[in-house]
Amino acid sequence: MSGFAVDTRELRGAAGSVRAEVAELVGSPALRYRADPTRLGHEGLGAALAGFDDAARVGIAALASDASELARRLEETAAAYADADVEAARRSDEHG
């Protein structure tokens, strides 16, 4: 045995933490409520705020997508290591 070990619970826990952060990010009040640029009283400021808001939404959507993919891959990695452990135990039992 190589002595190499992976704590699959830690990988799954990391995936869960990433998913929780994504949920908090996309559910934040800053994304749920959009400022009305026409109420700012200055056309240039309103347009700038609207542009910033749009850019922030696009950026956050990309970040959330990437983070969700990271969580999925962490879970897949944990499953692969768990399967490898089961297979190694099975082979060990067969060869006594």
PDB file of N, CA and C in Angstrom:
ATOM      1  N   MET A   1       0.854  -1.194   0.000  1.00  0.00           N
ATOM      2  CA  MET A   1       0.000   0.000   0.000  1.00  0.00           C
ATOM      3  C   MET A   1       0.885   1.237   0.000  1.00  0.00           C
ATOM      4  N   SER A   2       0.469   2.248  -0.698  1.00  0.00           N
ATOM      5  CA  SER A   2       1.281   3.454  -0.867  1.00  0.00           C
ATOM      6  C   SER A   2       1.202   4.403   0.319  1.00  0.00           C
ATOM      7  N   GLY A   3       0.194   4.276   1.131  1.00  0.00           N
ATOM      8  CA  GLY A   3      -0.005   5.213   2.227  1.00  0.00           C
ATOM      9  C   GLY A   3      -0.785   6.452   1.811  1.00  0.00           C
ATOM     10  N   PHE A   4      -1.113   6.536   0.537  1.00  0.00           N
ATOM     11  CA  PHE A   4      -1.885   7.657   0.027  1.00  0.00           C
ATOM     12  C   PHE A   4      -3.339   7.476   0.414  1.00  0.00           C
ATOM     13  N   ALA A   5      -3.949   8.531   0.912  1.00  0.00           N
ATOM     14  CA  ALA A   5      -5.356   8.450   1.299  1.00  0.00           C
ATOM     15  C   ALA A   5      -6.051   9.766   0.985  1.00  0.00           C
ATOM     16  N   VAL A   6      -7.315   9.669   0.670  1.00  0.00           N
ATOM     17  CA  VAL A   6      -8.149  10.836   0.417  1.00  0.00           C
ATOM     18  C   VAL A   6      -9.359  10.751   1.330  1.00  0.00           C
ATOM     19  N   ASP A   7      -9.640  11.832   2.011  1.00  0.00           N
ATOM     20  CA  ASP A   7     -10.812  11.878   2.880  1.00  0.00           C
ATOM     21  C   ASP A   7     -11.996  12.333   2.034  1.00  0.00           C
ATOM     22  N   THR A   8     -12.786  11.377   1.582  1.00  0.00           N
ATOM     23  CA  THR A   8     -13.910  11.700   0.692  1.00  0.00           C
ATOM     24  C   THR A   8     -14.959  12.563   1.388  1.00  0.00           C
ATOM     25  N   ARG A   9     -15.059  12.438   2.698  1.00  0.00           N
ATOM     26  CA  ARG A   9     -16.007  13.308   3.425  1.00  0.00           C
ATOM     27  C   ARG A   9     -15.588  14.762   3.303  1.00  0.00           C
ATOM     28  N   GLU A  10     -14.285  15.000   3.334  1.00  0.00           N
ATOM     29  CA  GLU A  10     -13.788  16.371   3.193  1.00  0.00           C
ATOM     30  C   GLU A  10     -14.084  16.917   1.791  1.00  0.00           C
ATOM     31  N   LEU A  11     -13.899  16.074   0.776  1.00  0.00           N
ATOM     32  CA  LEU A  11     -14.210  16.508  -0.587  1.00  0.00           C
ATOM     33  C   LEU A  11     -15.694  16.834  -0.731  1.00  0.00           C
ATOM     34  N   ARG A  12     -16.530  15.962  -0.189  1.00  0.00           N
ATOM     35  CA  ARG A  12     -17.974  16.221  -0.260  1.00  0.00           C
ATOM     36  C   ARG A  12     -18.359  17.444   0.570  1.00  0.00           C
ATOM     37  N   GLY A  13     -17.699  17.615   1.697  1.00  0.00           N
ATOM     38  CA  GLY A  13     -17.959  18.799   2.521  1.00  0.00           C
ATOM     39  C   GLY A  13     -17.561  20.079   1.810  1.00  0.00           C
ATOM     40  N   ALA A  14     -16.429  20.039   1.100  1.00  0.00           N
ATOM     41  CA  ALA A  14     -15.995  21.201   0.324  1.00  0.00           C
ATOM     42  C   ALA A  14     -17.007  21.510  -0.777  1.00  0.00           C
ATOM     43  N   ALA A  15     -17.497  20.468  -1.433  1.00  0.00           N
ATOM     44  CA  ALA A  15     -18.508  20.664  -2.480  1.00  0.00           C
ATOM     45  C   ALA A  15     -19.761  21.300  -1.885  1.00  0.00           C
ATOM     46  N   GLY A  16     -20.175  20.831  -0.735  1.00  0.00           N
ATOM     47  CA  GLY A  16     -21.351  21.409  -0.080  1.00  0.00           C
ATOM     48  C   GLY A  16     -21.139  22.864   0.307  1.00  0.00           C
ATOM     49  N   SER A  17     -19.936  23.181   0.770  1.00  0.00           N
ATOM     50  CA  SER A  17     -19.627  24.573   1.128  1.00  0.00           C
ATOM     51  C   SER A  17     -19.663  25.479  -0.096  1.00  0.00           C
ATOM     52  N   VAL A  18     -19.120  24.992  -1.205  1.00  0.00           N
ATOM     53  CA  VAL A  18     -19.147  25.775  -2.439  1.00  0.00           C
ATOM     54  C   VAL A  18     -20.594  26.009  -2.873  1.00  0.00           C
ATOM     55  N   ARG A  19     -21.405  24.950  -2.830  1.00  0.00           N
ATOM     56  CA  ARG A  19     -22.820  25.097  -3.223  1.00  0.00           C
ATOM     57  C   ARG A  19     -23.548  26.090  -2.317  1.00  0.00           C
ATOM     58  N   ALA A  20     -23.256  26.067  -1.029  1.00  0.00           N
ATOM     59  CA  ALA A  20     -23.895  27.001  -0.094  1.00  0.00           C
ATOM     60  C   ALA A  20     -23.489  28.439  -0.391  1.00  0.00           C
ATOM     61  N   GLU A  21     -22.224  28.647  -0.712  1.00  0.00           N
ATOM     62  CA  GLU A  21     -21.760  29.996  -1.052  1.00  0.00           C
ATOM     63  C   GLU A  21     -22.421  30.498  -2.330  1.00  0.00           C
ATOM     64  N   VAL A  22     -22.564  29.616  -3.310  1.00  0.00           N
ATOM     65  CA  VAL A  22     -23.226  30.001  -4.561  1.00  0.00           C
ATOM     66  C   VAL A  22     -24.675  30.388  -4.280  1.00  0.00           C
ATOM     67  N   ALA A  23     -25.350  29.582  -3.483  1.00  0.00           N
ATOM     68  CA  ALA A  23     -26.750  29.878  -3.163  1.00  0.00           C
ATOM     69  C   ALA A  23     -26.879  31.224  -2.454  1.00  0.00           C
ATOM     70  N   GLU A  24     -25.955  31.501  -1.553  1.00  0.00           N
ATOM     71  CA  GLU A  24     -25.996  32.785  -0.843  1.00  0.00           C
ATOM     72  C   GLU A  24     -25.710  33.943  -1.799  1.00  0.00           C
ATOM     73  N   LEU A  25     -24.755  33.736  -2.690  1.00  0.00           N
ATOM     74  CA  LEU A  25     -24.394  34.786  -3.633  1.00  0.00           C
ATOM     75  C   LEU A  25     -25.541  35.107  -4.579  1.00  0.00           C
ATOM     76  N   VAL A  26     -26.113  34.099  -5.198  1.00  0.00           N
ATOM     77  CA  VAL A  26     -27.170  34.365  -6.181  1.00  0.00           C
ATOM     78  C   VAL A  26     -28.482  34.772  -5.519  1.00  0.00           C
ATOM     79  N   GLY A  27     -28.620  34.525  -4.238  1.00  0.00           N
ATOM     80  CA  GLY A  27     -29.830  34.930  -3.533  1.00  0.00           C
ATOM     81  C   GLY A  27     -29.683  36.243  -2.786  1.00  0.00           C
ATOM     82  N   SER A  28     -28.563  36.935  -2.977  1.00  0.00           N
ATOM     83  CA  SER A  28     -28.318  38.154  -2.221  1.00  0.00           C
ATOM     84  C   SER A  28     -29.280  39.266  -2.642  1.00  0.00           C
ATOM     85  N   PRO A  29     -29.612  40.151  -1.724  1.00  0.00           N
ATOM     86  CA  PRO A  29     -30.522  41.264  -2.042  1.00  0.00           C
ATOM     87  C   PRO A  29     -30.012  42.138  -3.185  1.00  0.00           C
ATOM     88  N   ALA A  30     -28.710  42.248  -3.329  1.00  0.00           N
ATOM     89  CA  ALA A  30     -28.158  43.083  -4.400  1.00  0.00           C
ATOM     90  C   ALA A  30     -28.560  42.559  -5.773  1.00  0.00           C
ATOM     91  N   LEU A  31     -28.804  41.260  -5.888  1.00  0.00           N
ATOM     92  CA  LEU A  31     -29.220  40.693  -7.166  1.00  0.00           C
ATOM     93  C   LEU A  31     -30.729  40.614  -7.300  1.00  0.00           C
ATOM     94  N   ARG A  32     -31.423  40.522  -6.189  1.00  0.00           N
ATOM     95  CA  ARG A  32     -32.889  40.423  -6.252  1.00  0.00           C
ATOM     96  C   ARG A  32     -33.536  41.761  -6.545  1.00  0.00           C
ATOM     97  N   TYR A  33     -32.931  42.833  -6.060  1.00  0.00           N
ATOM     98  CA  TYR A  33     -33.532  44.151  -6.210  1.00  0.00           C
ATOM     99  C   TYR A  33     -32.645  45.013  -7.087  1.00  0.00           C
ATOM    100  N   ARG A  34     -33.228  45.537  -8.119  1.00  0.00           N
ATOM    101  CA  ARG A  34     -32.477  46.364  -9.046  1.00  0.00           C
ATOM    102  C   ARG A  34     -32.882  47.822  -8.847  1.00  0.00           C
ATOM    103  N   ALA A  35     -31.893  48.680  -8.791  1.00  0.00           N
ATOM    104  CA  ALA A  35     -32.178  50.107  -8.649  1.00  0.00           C
ATOM    105  C   ALA A  35     -32.818  50.629  -9.936  1.00  0.00           C
ATOM    106  N   ASP A  36     -33.715  51.557  -9.799  1.00  0.00           N
ATOM    107  CA  ASP A  36     -34.360  52.181 -10.954  1.00  0.00           C
ATOM    108  C   ASP A  36     -33.510  53.377 -11.368  1.00  0.00           C
ATOM    109  N   PRO A  37     -32.770  53.253 -12.479  1.00  0.00           N
ATOM    110  CA  PRO A  37     -31.866  54.343 -12.882  1.00  0.00           C
ATOM    111  C   PRO A  37     -32.575  55.658 -13.152  1.00  0.00           C
ATOM    112  N   THR A  38     -33.848  55.613 -13.515  1.00  0.00           N
ATOM    113  CA  THR A  38     -34.570  56.855 -13.819  1.00  0.00           C
ATOM    114  C   THR A  38     -34.864  57.663 -12.565  1.00  0.00           C
ATOM    115  N   ARG A  39     -34.772  57.053 -11.407  1.00  0.00           N
ATOM    116  CA  ARG A  39     -35.079  57.752 -10.152  1.00  0.00           C
ATOM    117  C   ARG A  39     -33.862  58.449  -9.564  1.00  0.00           C
ATOM    118  N   LEU A  40     -32.702  58.319 -10.225  1.00  0.00           N
ATOM    119  CA  LEU A  40     -31.489  58.923  -9.680  1.00  0.00           C
ATOM    120  C   LEU A  40     -31.397  60.421  -9.953  1.00  0.00           C
ATOM    121  N   GLY A  41     -32.166  60.888 -10.925  1.00  0.00           N
ATOM    122  CA  GLY A  41     -32.180  62.322 -11.197  1.00  0.00           C
ATOM    123  C   GLY A  41     -31.059  62.797 -12.101  1.00  0.00           C
ATOM    124  N   HIS A  42     -30.257  61.891 -12.588  1.00  0.00           N
ATOM    125  CA  HIS A  42     -29.168  62.274 -13.495  1.00  0.00           C
ATOM    126  C   HIS A  42     -29.030  61.175 -14.536  1.00  0.00           C
ATOM    127  N   GLU A  43     -29.241  61.533 -15.793  1.00  0.00           N
ATOM    128  CA  GLU A  43     -29.267  60.533 -16.868  1.00  0.00           C
ATOM    129  C   GLU A  43     -27.944  59.756 -16.969  1.00  0.00           C
ATOM    130  N   GLY A  44     -26.842  60.458 -16.881  1.00  0.00           N
ATOM    131  CA  GLY A  44     -25.532  59.801 -16.984  1.00  0.00           C
ATOM    132  C   GLY A  44     -25.286  58.837 -15.844  1.00  0.00           C
ATOM    133  N   LEU A  45     -25.642  59.254 -14.644  1.00  0.00           N
ATOM    134  CA  LEU A  45     -25.468  58.388 -13.481  1.00  0.00           C
ATOM    135  C   LEU A  45     -26.393  57.175 -13.569  1.00  0.00           C
ATOM    136  N   GLY A  46     -27.607  57.399 -14.026  1.00  0.00           N
ATOM    137  CA  GLY A  46     -28.555  56.295 -14.184  1.00  0.00           C
ATOM    138  C   GLY A  46     -28.052  55.270 -15.183  1.00  0.00           C
ATOM    139  N   ALA A  47     -27.525  55.742 -16.304  1.00  0.00           N
ATOM    140  CA  ALA A  47     -26.996  54.824 -17.319  1.00  0.00           C
ATOM    141  C   ALA A  47     -25.782  54.071 -16.788  1.00  0.00           C
ATOM    142  N   ALA A  48     -24.923  54.764 -16.066  1.00  0.00           N
ATOM    143  CA  ALA A  48     -23.736  54.117 -15.497  1.00  0.00           C
ATOM    144  C   ALA A  48     -24.142  53.043 -14.479  1.00  0.00           C
ATOM    145  N   LEU A  49     -25.123  53.351 -13.645  1.00  0.00           N
ATOM    146  CA  LEU A  49     -25.591  52.381 -12.660  1.00  0.00           C
ATOM    147  C   LEU A  49     -26.210  51.164 -13.345  1.00  0.00           C
ATOM    148  N   ALA A  50     -26.998  51.398 -14.377  1.00  0.00           N
ATOM    149  CA  ALA A  50     -27.613  50.288 -15.103  1.00  0.00           C
ATOM    150  C   ALA A  50     -26.543  49.414 -15.755  1.00  0.00           C
ATOM    151  N   GLY A  51     -25.532  50.042 -16.350  1.00  0.00           N
ATOM    152  CA  GLY A  51     -24.439  49.282 -16.961  1.00  0.00           C
ATOM    153  C   GLY A  51     -23.663  48.482 -15.934  1.00  0.00           C
ATOM    154  N   PHE A  52     -23.391  49.088 -14.782  1.00  0.00           N
ATOM    155  CA  PHE A  52     -22.691  48.383 -13.710  1.00  0.00           C
ATOM    156  C   PHE A  52     -23.515  47.206 -13.219  1.00  0.00           C
ATOM    157  N   ASP A  53     -24.800  47.418 -13.040  1.00  0.00           N
ATOM    158  CA  ASP A  53     -25.694  46.366 -12.562  1.00  0.00           C
ATOM    159  C   ASP A  53     -25.713  45.191 -13.551  1.00  0.00           C
ATOM    160  N   ASP A  54     -25.806  45.504 -14.841  1.00  0.00           N
ATOM    161  CA  ASP A  54     -25.809  44.445 -15.854  1.00  0.00           C
ATOM    162  C   ASP A  54     -24.490  43.673 -15.847  1.00  0.00           C
ATOM    163  N   ALA A  55     -23.377  44.388 -15.779  1.00  0.00           N
ATOM    164  CA  ALA A  55     -22.062  43.737 -15.770  1.00  0.00           C
ATOM    165  C   ALA A  55     -21.897  42.871 -14.521  1.00  0.00           C
ATOM    166  N   ALA A  56     -22.367  43.363 -13.388  1.00  0.00           N
ATOM    167  CA  ALA A  56     -22.259  42.588 -12.153  1.00  0.00           C
ATOM    168  C   ALA A  56     -23.077  41.302 -12.242  1.00  0.00           C
ATOM    169  N   ARG A  57     -24.250  41.385 -12.803  1.00  0.00           N
ATOM    170  CA  ARG A  57     -25.095  40.196 -12.955  1.00  0.00           C
ATOM    171  C   ARG A  57     -24.441  39.161 -13.862  1.00  0.00           C
ATOM    172  N   VAL A  58     -23.848  39.616 -14.962  1.00  0.00           N
ATOM    173  CA  VAL A  58     -23.165  38.698 -15.876  1.00  0.00           C
ATOM    174  C   VAL A  58     -21.969  38.055 -15.167  1.00  0.00           C
ATOM    175  N   GLY A  59     -21.194  38.849 -14.464  1.00  0.00           N
ATOM    176  CA  GLY A  59     -20.032  38.336 -13.747  1.00  0.00           C
ATOM    177  C   GLY A  59     -20.416  37.342 -12.665  1.00  0.00           C
ATOM    178  N   ILE A  60     -21.455  37.652 -11.922  1.00  0.00           N
ATOM    179  CA  ILE A  60     -21.898  36.760 -10.852  1.00  0.00           C
ATOM    180  C   ILE A  60     -22.460  35.467 -11.431  1.00  0.00           C
ATOM    181  N   ALA A  61     -23.166  35.559 -12.546  1.00  0.00           N
ATOM    182  CA  ALA A  61     -23.683  34.346 -13.182  1.00  0.00           C
ATOM    183  C   ALA A  61     -22.532  33.446 -13.636  1.00  0.00           C
ATOM    184  N   ALA A  62     -21.477  34.029 -14.194  1.00  0.00           N
ATOM    185  CA  ALA A  62     -20.316  33.244 -14.623  1.00  0.00           C
ATOM    186  C   ALA A  62     -19.620  32.620 -13.416  1.00  0.00           C
ATOM    187  N   LEU A  63     -19.458  33.394 -12.350  1.00  0.00           N
ATOM    188  CA  LEU A  63     -18.840  32.883 -11.132  1.00  0.00           C
ATOM    189  C   LEU A  63     -19.662  31.744 -10.543  1.00  0.00           C
ATOM    190  N   ALA A  64     -20.968  31.913 -10.489  1.00  0.00           N
ATOM    191  CA  ALA A  64     -21.840  30.870  -9.941  1.00  0.00           C
ATOM    192  C   ALA A  64     -21.767  29.606 -10.787  1.00  0.00           C
ATOM    193  N   SER A  65     -21.720  29.754 -12.086  1.00  0.00           N
ATOM    194  CA  SER A  65     -21.615  28.598 -12.975  1.00  0.00           C
ATOM    195  C   SER A  65     -20.297  27.859 -12.754  1.00  0.00           C
ATOM    196  N   ASP A  66     -19.206  28.598 -12.691  1.00  0.00           N
ATOM    197  CA  ASP A  66     -17.902  27.979 -12.465  1.00  0.00           C
ATOM    198  C   ASP A  66     -17.837  27.294 -11.100  1.00  0.00           C
ATOM    199  N   ALA A  67     -18.371  27.949 -10.084  1.00  0.00           N
ATOM    200  CA  ALA A  67     -18.343  27.374  -8.746  1.00  0.00           C
ATOM    201  C   ALA A  67     -19.216  26.122  -8.668  1.00  0.00           C
ATOM    202  N   SER A  68     -20.345  26.134  -9.343  1.00  0.00           N
ATOM    203  CA  SER A  68     -21.199  24.945  -9.370  1.00  0.00           C
ATOM    204  C   SER A  68     -20.495  23.784 -10.063  1.00  0.00           C
ATOM    205  N   GLU A  69     -19.762  24.081 -11.111  1.00  0.00           N
ATOM    206  CA  GLU A  69     -18.982  23.048 -11.809  1.00  0.00           C
ATOM    207  C   GLU A  69     -17.885  22.511 -10.894  1.00  0.00           C
ATOM    208  N   LEU A  70     -17.245  23.381 -10.147  1.00  0.00           N
ATOM    209  CA  LEU A  70     -16.235  22.950  -9.181  1.00  0.00           C
ATOM    210  C   LEU A  70     -16.839  21.994  -8.161  1.00  0.00           C
ATOM    211  N   ALA A  71     -18.000  22.349  -7.632  1.00  0.00           N
ATOM    212  CA  ALA A  71     -18.665  21.486  -6.643  1.00  0.00           C
ATOM    213  C   ALA A  71     -19.002  20.133  -7.260  1.00  0.00           C
ATOM    214  N   ARG A  72     -19.496  20.132  -8.484  1.00  0.00           N
ATOM    215  CA  ARG A  72     -19.823  18.878  -9.162  1.00  0.00           C
ATOM    216  C   ARG A  72     -18.572  18.010  -9.321  1.00  0.00           C
ATOM    217  N   ARG A  73     -17.486  18.617  -9.704  1.00  0.00           N
ATOM    218  CA  ARG A  73     -16.247  17.861  -9.898  1.00  0.00           C
ATOM    219  C   ARG A  73     -15.672  17.353  -8.579  1.00  0.00           C
ATOM    220  N   LEU A  74     -15.819  18.119  -7.523  1.00  0.00           N
ATOM    221  CA  LEU A  74     -15.382  17.636  -6.207  1.00  0.00           C
ATOM    222  C   LEU A  74     -16.177  16.393  -5.811  1.00  0.00           C
ATOM    223  N   GLU A  75     -17.486  16.434  -6.052  1.00  0.00           N
ATOM    224  CA  GLU A  75     -18.326  15.276  -5.729  1.00  0.00           C
ATOM    225  C   GLU A  75     -17.954  14.073  -6.591  1.00  0.00           C
ATOM    226  N   GLU A  76     -17.681  14.302  -7.871  1.00  0.00           N
ATOM    227  CA  GLU A  76     -17.257  13.211  -8.748  1.00  0.00           C
ATOM    228  C   GLU A  76     -15.926  12.618  -8.286  1.00  0.00           C
ATOM    229  N   THR A  77     -15.013  13.473  -7.867  1.00  0.00           N
ATOM    230  CA  THR A  77     -13.712  13.009  -7.381  1.00  0.00           C
ATOM    231  C   THR A  77     -13.883  12.181  -6.122  1.00  0.00           C
ATOM    232  N   ALA A  78     -14.724  12.640  -5.217  1.00  0.00           N
ATOM    233  CA  ALA A  78     -14.982  11.881  -3.993  1.00  0.00           C
ATOM    234  C   ALA A  78     -15.558  10.512  -4.327  1.00  0.00           C
ATOM    235  N   ALA A  79     -16.493  10.464  -5.259  1.00  0.00           N
ATOM    236  CA  ALA A  79     -17.104   9.195  -5.654  1.00  0.00           C
ATOM    237  C   ALA A  79     -16.072   8.274  -6.291  1.00  0.00           C
ATOM    238  N   ALA A  80     -15.192   8.825  -7.122  1.00  0.00           N
ATOM    239  CA  ALA A  80     -14.162   8.004  -7.770  1.00  0.00           C
ATOM    240  C   ALA A  80     -13.210   7.407  -6.737  1.00  0.00           C
ATOM    241  N   TYR A  81     -12.808   8.204  -5.750  1.00  0.00           N
ATOM    242  CA  TYR A  81     -11.927   7.679  -4.707  1.00  0.00           C
ATOM    243  C   TYR A  81     -12.641   6.641  -3.838  1.00  0.00           C
ATOM    244  N   ALA A  82     -13.909   6.879  -3.540  1.00  0.00           N
ATOM    245  CA  ALA A  82     -14.669   5.902  -2.756  1.00  0.00           C
ATOM    246  C   ALA A  82     -14.781   4.587  -3.521  1.00  0.00           C
ATOM    247  N   ASP A  83     -15.049   4.664  -4.821  1.00  0.00           N
ATOM    248  CA  ASP A  83     -15.125   3.454  -5.648  1.00  0.00           C
ATOM    249  C   ASP A  83     -13.782   2.736  -5.688  1.00  0.00           C
ATOM    250  N   ALA A  84     -12.695   3.500  -5.798  1.00  0.00           N
ATOM    251  CA  ALA A  84     -11.355   2.899  -5.817  1.00  0.00           C
ATOM    252  C   ALA A  84     -11.058   2.196  -4.500  1.00  0.00           C
ATOM    253  N   ASP A  85     -11.484   2.784  -3.386  1.00  0.00           N
ATOM    254  CA  ASP A  85     -11.279   2.154  -2.083  1.00  0.00           C
ATOM    255  C   ASP A  85     -12.045   0.838  -1.981  1.00  0.00           C
ATOM    256  N   VAL A  86     -13.282   0.842  -2.473  1.00  0.00           N
ATOM    257  CA  VAL A  86     -14.091  -0.383  -2.453  1.00  0.00           C
ATOM    258  C   VAL A  86     -13.428  -1.448  -3.314  1.00  0.00           C
ATOM    259  N   GLU A  87     -12.958  -1.067  -4.480  1.00  0.00           N
ATOM    260  CA  GLU A  87     -12.299  -2.010  -5.383  1.00  0.00           C
ATOM    261  C   GLU A  87     -11.001  -2.540  -4.767  1.00  0.00           C
ATOM    262  N   ALA A  88     -10.235  -1.683  -4.140  1.00  0.00           N
ATOM    263  CA  ALA A  88      -8.992  -2.119  -3.494  1.00  0.00           C
ATOM    264  C   ALA A  88      -9.287  -3.083  -2.347  1.00  0.00           C
ATOM    265  N   ALA A  89     -10.329  -2.818  -1.581  1.00  0.00           N
ATOM    266  CA  ALA A  89     -10.706  -3.714  -0.488  1.00  0.00           C
ATOM    267  C   ALA A  89     -11.166  -5.057  -1.036  1.00  0.00           C
ATOM    268  N   ARG A  90     -11.912  -5.027  -2.138  1.00  0.00           N
ATOM    269  CA  ARG A  90     -12.370  -6.267  -2.755  1.00  0.00           C
ATOM    270  C   ARG A  90     -11.191  -7.098  -3.229  1.00  0.00           C
ATOM    271  N   ARG A  91     -10.237  -6.463  -3.879  1.00  0.00           N
ATOM    272  CA  ARG A  91      -9.049  -7.184  -4.366  1.00  0.00           C
ATOM    273  C   ARG A  91      -8.228  -7.732  -3.223  1.00  0.00           C
ATOM    274  N   SER A  92      -8.129  -6.983  -2.156  1.00  0.00           N
ATOM    275  CA  SER A  92      -7.383  -7.427  -0.988  1.00  0.00           C
ATOM    276  C   SER A  92      -8.029  -8.654  -0.368  1.00  0.00           C
ATOM    277  N   ASP A  93      -9.371  -8.648  -0.308  1.00  0.00           N
ATOM    278  CA  ASP A  93     -10.095  -9.802   0.237  1.00  0.00           C
ATOM    279  C   ASP A  93      -9.908 -11.038  -0.638  1.00  0.00           C
ATOM    280  N   GLU A  94      -9.875 -10.844  -1.964  1.00  0.00           N
ATOM    281  CA  GLU A  94      -9.709 -11.954  -2.883  1.00  0.00           C
ATOM    282  C   GLU A  94      -8.336 -12.590  -2.767  1.00  0.00           C
ATOM    283  N   HIS A  95      -7.330 -11.766  -2.458  1.00  0.00           N
ATOM    284  CA  HIS A  95      -5.963 -12.273  -2.423  1.00  0.00           C
ATOM    285  C   HIS A  95      -5.484 -12.536  -0.996  1.00  0.00           C
ATOM    286  N   GLY A  96      -6.419 -12.447  -0.076  1.00  0.00           N
ATOM    287  CA  GLY A  96      -6.217 -12.810   1.297  1.00  0.00           C
ATOM    288  C   GLY A  96      -5.079 -12.256   1.984  1.00  0.00           C
TER     289      GLY A  96
END
